[in-house]
Short mmCIF file of N, CA and C in Angstrom, two decimals:
data_model
loop_
_atom_site.label_atom_id
_atom_site.label_comp_id
_atom_site.label_asym_id
_atom_site.label_seq_id
_atom_site.Cartn_x
_atom_site.Cartn_y
_atom_site.Cartn_z
N ASN E 12 31.62 -3.25 0.30
CA ASN E 12 30.88 -2.41 -0.61
C ASN E 12 30.33 -1.23 0.17
N ALA E 13 30.50 -0.05 -0.35
CA ALA E 13 30.10 1.18 0.35
C ALA E 13 28.60 1.26 0.54
N TYR E 14 27.84 0.80 -0.45
CA TYR E 14 26.38 0.87 -0.34
C TYR E 14 25.87 -0.01 0.81
N SER E 15 26.49 -1.14 1.00
CA SER E 15 26.11 -2.02 2.11
C SER E 15 26.36 -1.34 3.45
N ALA E 16 27.47 -0.65 3.55
CA ALA E 16 27.79 0.05 4.79
C ALA E 16 26.77 1.17 5.06
N ILE E 17 26.36 1.86 4.00
CA ILE E 17 25.36 2.92 4.15
C ILE E 17 24.03 2.32 4.61
N ARG E 18 23.62 1.22 3.99
CA ARG E 18 22.36 0.58 4.37
C ARG E 18 22.42 0.09 5.81
N PHE E 19 23.54 -0.50 6.20
CA PHE E 19 23.70 -0.97 7.58
C PHE E 19 23.64 0.21 8.54
N GLY E 20 24.31 1.30 8.21
CA GLY E 20 24.30 2.48 9.06
C GLY E 20 22.90 3.06 9.23
N ARG E 21 22.15 3.12 8.13
CA ARG E 21 20.76 3.60 8.21
C ARG E 21 19.93 2.72 9.13
N ALA E 22 20.08 1.40 8.95
CA ALA E 22 19.31 0.46 9.77
C ALA E 22 19.68 0.58 11.24
N ALA E 23 20.97 0.66 11.53
CA ALA E 23 21.41 0.77 12.93
C ALA E 23 20.89 2.05 13.57
N LEU E 24 20.94 3.15 12.83
CA LEU E 24 20.46 4.43 13.35
C LEU E 24 18.95 4.39 13.59
N ALA E 25 18.22 3.83 12.64
CA ALA E 25 16.76 3.76 12.78
C ALA E 25 16.37 2.90 13.98
N VAL E 26 17.03 1.76 14.14
CA VAL E 26 16.72 0.88 15.27
C VAL E 26 17.08 1.57 16.59
N ALA E 27 18.19 2.26 16.63
CA ALA E 27 18.58 2.99 17.85
C ALA E 27 17.53 4.05 18.20
N LYS E 28 17.04 4.77 17.19
CA LYS E 28 16.01 5.79 17.44
C LYS E 28 14.71 5.17 17.91
N ILE E 29 14.35 4.02 17.34
CA ILE E 29 13.12 3.33 17.76
C ILE E 29 13.23 2.88 19.22
N ILE E 30 14.35 2.28 19.55
CA ILE E 30 14.56 1.83 20.93
C ILE E 30 14.52 3.02 21.89
N ALA E 31 15.20 4.09 21.53
CA ALA E 31 15.23 5.28 22.39
C ALA E 31 13.83 5.87 22.56
N ASP E 32 13.04 5.86 21.50
CA ASP E 32 11.68 6.39 21.57
C ASP E 32 10.87 5.63 22.62
N TYR E 33 10.93 4.30 22.56
CA TYR E 33 10.21 3.50 23.56
C TYR E 33 10.79 3.71 24.96
N LYS E 34 12.10 3.71 25.06
CA LYS E 34 12.74 3.80 26.37
C LYS E 34 12.44 5.13 27.09
N PHE E 35 12.48 6.23 26.35
CA PHE E 35 12.36 7.53 26.99
C PHE E 35 10.95 8.13 26.97
N ASN E 36 10.06 7.58 26.17
CA ASN E 36 8.72 8.18 26.06
C ASN E 36 7.59 7.30 26.58
N LEU E 37 7.88 6.08 26.91
CA LEU E 37 6.83 5.18 27.38
C LEU E 37 6.58 5.41 28.87
N PRO E 38 5.34 5.72 29.24
CA PRO E 38 5.04 5.93 30.66
C PRO E 38 4.97 4.60 31.41
N ALA E 39 4.88 4.69 32.70
CA ALA E 39 4.72 3.49 33.51
C ALA E 39 3.44 2.76 33.11
N TYR E 40 3.45 1.45 33.20
CA TYR E 40 2.30 0.64 32.78
C TYR E 40 1.03 1.03 33.53
N THR E 41 1.18 1.54 34.72
CA THR E 41 0.01 1.91 35.53
C THR E 41 -0.49 3.32 35.25
N ALA E 42 0.19 4.07 34.41
CA ALA E 42 -0.23 5.45 34.10
C ALA E 42 -1.57 5.43 33.38
N PRO E 43 -2.43 6.40 33.67
CA PRO E 43 -3.76 6.42 33.06
C PRO E 43 -3.73 6.62 31.54
N ASN E 44 -2.69 7.25 31.02
CA ASN E 44 -2.60 7.49 29.58
C ASN E 44 -1.69 6.48 28.86
N TYR E 45 -1.39 5.37 29.51
CA TYR E 45 -0.46 4.39 28.95
C TYR E 45 -0.87 3.95 27.55
N GLY E 46 -2.11 3.58 27.36
CA GLY E 46 -2.57 3.06 26.07
C GLY E 46 -2.43 4.07 24.94
N SER E 47 -2.82 5.31 25.20
CA SER E 47 -2.75 6.32 24.14
C SER E 47 -1.30 6.69 23.81
N VAL E 48 -0.46 6.79 24.82
CA VAL E 48 0.95 7.09 24.57
C VAL E 48 1.62 5.94 23.84
N MET E 49 1.32 4.71 24.23
CA MET E 49 1.88 3.55 23.56
C MET E 49 1.48 3.55 22.08
N SER E 50 0.24 3.86 21.80
CA SER E 50 -0.22 3.90 20.42
C SER E 50 0.51 4.98 19.62
N GLU E 51 0.71 6.14 20.21
CA GLU E 51 1.45 7.22 19.54
C GLU E 51 2.87 6.79 19.22
N ILE E 52 3.51 6.12 20.17
CA ILE E 52 4.88 5.65 19.95
C ILE E 52 4.90 4.59 18.85
N HIS E 53 3.92 3.69 18.87
CA HIS E 53 3.84 2.67 17.81
C HIS E 53 3.73 3.32 16.44
N TRP E 54 2.82 4.31 16.30
CA TRP E 54 2.64 4.98 15.00
C TRP E 54 3.94 5.64 14.55
N ARG E 55 4.58 6.35 15.48
CA ARG E 55 5.80 7.09 15.16
C ARG E 55 6.94 6.15 14.75
N THR E 56 7.12 5.10 15.51
CA THR E 56 8.23 4.18 15.22
C THR E 56 7.94 3.33 13.99
N ALA E 57 6.69 2.99 13.76
CA ALA E 57 6.33 2.24 12.55
C ALA E 57 6.61 3.09 11.31
N GLU E 58 6.32 4.37 11.40
CA GLU E 58 6.61 5.28 10.27
C GLU E 58 8.11 5.36 10.04
N ARG E 59 8.88 5.42 11.10
CA ARG E 59 10.34 5.44 10.97
C ARG E 59 10.84 4.16 10.30
N LEU E 60 10.27 3.03 10.67
CA LEU E 60 10.64 1.76 10.06
C LEU E 60 10.25 1.71 8.59
N LYS E 61 9.09 2.25 8.26
CA LYS E 61 8.64 2.29 6.86
C LYS E 61 9.60 3.11 6.01
N VAL E 62 10.02 4.24 6.51
CA VAL E 62 10.97 5.08 5.77
C VAL E 62 12.28 4.33 5.56
N LEU E 63 12.75 3.63 6.57
CA LEU E 63 13.97 2.82 6.44
C LEU E 63 13.80 1.77 5.35
N CYS E 64 12.68 1.10 5.34
CA CYS E 64 12.44 0.06 4.32
C CYS E 64 12.46 0.65 2.92
N TYR E 65 11.82 1.80 2.73
CA TYR E 65 11.84 2.47 1.42
C TYR E 65 13.26 2.87 1.04
N GLN E 66 14.00 3.44 1.97
CA GLN E 66 15.36 3.91 1.67
C GLN E 66 16.30 2.77 1.32
N ASN E 67 16.22 1.68 2.07
CA ASN E 67 17.16 0.58 1.86
C ASN E 67 16.70 -0.39 0.77
N GLY E 68 15.41 -0.44 0.49
CA GLY E 68 14.91 -1.28 -0.59
C GLY E 68 15.19 -2.76 -0.39
N GLY E 69 15.01 -3.53 -1.46
CA GLY E 69 15.32 -4.96 -1.48
C GLY E 69 14.69 -5.75 -0.36
N LEU E 70 15.52 -6.42 0.39
CA LEU E 70 15.06 -7.27 1.49
C LEU E 70 14.30 -6.49 2.54
N PHE E 71 14.65 -5.24 2.73
CA PHE E 71 13.93 -4.42 3.71
C PHE E 71 12.47 -4.24 3.31
N VAL E 72 12.20 -4.11 2.02
CA VAL E 72 10.82 -4.01 1.54
C VAL E 72 10.09 -5.33 1.81
N LYS E 73 10.76 -6.43 1.59
CA LYS E 73 10.15 -7.74 1.86
C LYS E 73 9.82 -7.89 3.35
N VAL E 74 10.70 -7.41 4.20
CA VAL E 74 10.44 -7.45 5.64
C VAL E 74 9.23 -6.57 5.96
N GLY E 75 9.16 -5.39 5.34
CA GLY E 75 8.01 -4.51 5.53
C GLY E 75 6.71 -5.18 5.10
N GLN E 76 6.74 -5.90 3.98
CA GLN E 76 5.55 -6.63 3.53
C GLN E 76 5.16 -7.70 4.55
N HIS E 77 6.13 -8.38 5.07
CA HIS E 77 5.85 -9.43 6.06
C HIS E 77 5.25 -8.82 7.33
N ILE E 78 5.81 -7.72 7.79
CA ILE E 78 5.28 -7.05 8.98
C ILE E 78 3.83 -6.65 8.75
N GLY E 79 3.52 -6.20 7.53
CA GLY E 79 2.16 -5.80 7.20
C GLY E 79 1.17 -6.93 7.20
N ALA E 80 1.66 -8.16 7.24
CA ALA E 80 0.76 -9.32 7.26
C ALA E 80 0.68 -9.98 8.64
N LEU E 81 1.41 -9.47 9.61
CA LEU E 81 1.47 -10.11 10.93
C LEU E 81 0.47 -9.51 11.91
N ASP E 82 -0.76 -9.33 11.47
CA ASP E 82 -1.77 -8.69 12.32
C ASP E 82 -2.15 -9.53 13.54
N TYR E 83 -1.78 -10.78 13.56
CA TYR E 83 -2.08 -11.64 14.71
C TYR E 83 -0.99 -11.58 15.77
N VAL E 84 0.11 -10.87 15.49
CA VAL E 84 1.24 -10.82 16.43
C VAL E 84 1.63 -9.38 16.79
N LEU E 85 1.68 -8.52 15.80
CA LEU E 85 2.22 -7.17 16.01
C LEU E 85 1.13 -6.15 16.27
N PRO E 86 1.50 -5.03 16.87
CA PRO E 86 0.52 -3.97 17.12
C PRO E 86 -0.13 -3.47 15.82
N HIS E 87 -1.37 -3.09 15.93
CA HIS E 87 -2.16 -2.60 14.80
C HIS E 87 -1.44 -1.48 14.04
N GLU E 88 -0.80 -0.60 14.77
CA GLU E 88 -0.14 0.55 14.16
C GLU E 88 0.98 0.13 13.19
N TYR E 89 1.72 -0.89 13.57
CA TYR E 89 2.79 -1.38 12.69
C TYR E 89 2.20 -2.06 11.45
N VAL E 90 1.20 -2.88 11.66
CA VAL E 90 0.59 -3.61 10.54
C VAL E 90 0.00 -2.63 9.54
N GLN E 91 -0.76 -1.65 10.02
CA GLN E 91 -1.39 -0.68 9.12
C GLN E 91 -0.34 0.14 8.37
N THR E 92 0.71 0.54 9.05
CA THR E 92 1.75 1.34 8.41
C THR E 92 2.48 0.56 7.33
N MET E 93 2.73 -0.71 7.57
CA MET E 93 3.51 -1.51 6.63
C MET E 93 2.67 -2.10 5.49
N LYS E 94 1.36 -2.06 5.60
CA LYS E 94 0.52 -2.59 4.52
C LYS E 94 0.72 -1.85 3.21
N VAL E 95 1.28 -0.65 3.28
CA VAL E 95 1.55 0.11 2.06
C VAL E 95 2.47 -0.68 1.12
N PHE E 96 3.32 -1.53 1.68
CA PHE E 96 4.23 -2.32 0.86
C PHE E 96 3.52 -3.44 0.10
N HIS E 97 2.29 -3.75 0.44
CA HIS E 97 1.55 -4.76 -0.31
C HIS E 97 1.09 -4.22 -1.66
N GLU E 98 0.78 -2.92 -1.71
CA GLU E 98 0.24 -2.34 -2.93
C GLU E 98 1.19 -1.37 -3.62
N ASP E 99 2.11 -0.79 -2.88
CA ASP E 99 2.93 0.29 -3.42
C ASP E 99 4.41 0.04 -3.16
N ALA E 100 4.84 -1.18 -3.36
CA ALA E 100 6.25 -1.49 -3.13
C ALA E 100 7.10 -0.91 -4.26
N PRO E 101 8.28 -0.39 -3.93
CA PRO E 101 9.17 0.08 -4.99
C PRO E 101 9.58 -1.08 -5.88
N TYR E 102 9.81 -0.80 -7.14
CA TYR E 102 10.20 -1.87 -8.05
C TYR E 102 11.40 -1.44 -8.87
N SER E 103 12.04 -2.43 -9.47
CA SER E 103 13.17 -2.17 -10.35
C SER E 103 12.79 -2.61 -11.75
N PRO E 104 13.25 -1.90 -12.77
CA PRO E 104 12.95 -2.32 -14.14
C PRO E 104 13.66 -3.64 -14.46
N LEU E 105 13.09 -4.39 -15.39
CA LEU E 105 13.64 -5.68 -15.78
C LEU E 105 15.07 -5.55 -16.28
N SER E 106 15.37 -4.46 -16.95
CA SER E 106 16.72 -4.27 -17.49
C SER E 106 17.77 -4.24 -16.37
N SER E 107 17.42 -3.67 -15.22
CA SER E 107 18.40 -3.64 -14.13
C SER E 107 18.60 -5.04 -13.54
N LEU E 108 17.56 -5.85 -13.58
CA LEU E 108 17.69 -7.23 -13.12
C LEU E 108 18.62 -8.01 -14.06
N TYR E 109 18.45 -7.80 -15.37
CA TYR E 109 19.34 -8.46 -16.34
C TYR E 109 20.79 -8.03 -16.11
N THR E 110 21.00 -6.75 -15.88
CA THR E 110 22.35 -6.24 -15.65
C THR E 110 22.96 -6.89 -14.41
N LEU E 111 22.17 -7.01 -13.37
CA LEU E 111 22.65 -7.63 -12.13
C LEU E 111 23.02 -9.10 -12.36
N ILE E 112 22.14 -9.85 -13.01
CA ILE E 112 22.40 -11.28 -13.27
C ILE E 112 23.64 -11.44 -14.14
N GLU E 113 23.73 -10.66 -15.20
CA GLU E 113 24.87 -10.78 -16.10
C GLU E 113 26.17 -10.38 -15.41
N GLY E 114 26.11 -9.38 -14.54
CA GLY E 114 27.30 -8.97 -13.81
C GLY E 114 27.76 -10.02 -12.82
N ASP E 115 26.80 -10.66 -12.15
CA ASP E 115 27.15 -11.68 -11.16
C ASP E 115 27.63 -12.98 -11.79
N LEU E 116 26.98 -13.37 -12.89
CA LEU E 116 27.29 -14.67 -13.49
C LEU E 116 28.25 -14.59 -14.67
N GLY E 117 28.50 -13.38 -15.16
CA GLY E 117 29.47 -13.21 -16.24
C GLY E 117 29.00 -13.70 -17.60
N LYS E 118 27.71 -13.89 -17.77
CA LYS E 118 27.17 -14.35 -19.06
C LYS E 118 25.89 -13.59 -19.36
N PRO E 119 25.55 -13.48 -20.64
CA PRO E 119 24.26 -12.87 -20.98
C PRO E 119 23.10 -13.73 -20.48
N VAL E 120 22.03 -13.08 -20.11
CA VAL E 120 20.86 -13.79 -19.60
C VAL E 120 20.36 -14.81 -20.61
N SER E 121 20.43 -14.49 -21.90
CA SER E 121 19.95 -15.41 -22.92
C SER E 121 20.76 -16.71 -22.97
N ASP E 122 22.02 -16.67 -22.51
CA ASP E 122 22.83 -17.88 -22.45
C ASP E 122 22.53 -18.71 -21.21
N ILE E 123 21.96 -18.09 -20.19
CA ILE E 123 21.71 -18.76 -18.93
C ILE E 123 20.32 -19.39 -18.90
N PHE E 124 19.32 -18.64 -19.39
CA PHE E 124 17.94 -19.11 -19.38
C PHE E 124 17.42 -19.28 -20.80
N GLU E 125 16.63 -20.26 -20.99
CA GLU E 125 16.07 -20.48 -22.33
C GLU E 125 14.71 -19.85 -22.46
#
């Protein structure tokens, strides 16, 4: 499916950019500005990840919601950036869900569920 390839390509590109950002912009751990630079990189890469989640939708939004709840594990910048998915997640109308179910199962929703 072409849409799957596009979503995969977006994800691969975003992850490559995130990795490159850390690799090329992170100073040595002993640098006096290490903490502030690390925070800037976290904010920037978290925003890039948020955009990816919005663009790809579906499971990516769910992953964004989960990241927004992992404040005990992940950097503050990622958690704060992803919390937007708790209140402002993209949604699909019910009619598109019916179309998807009927297309996958080959029957009207009313015949499948009572």
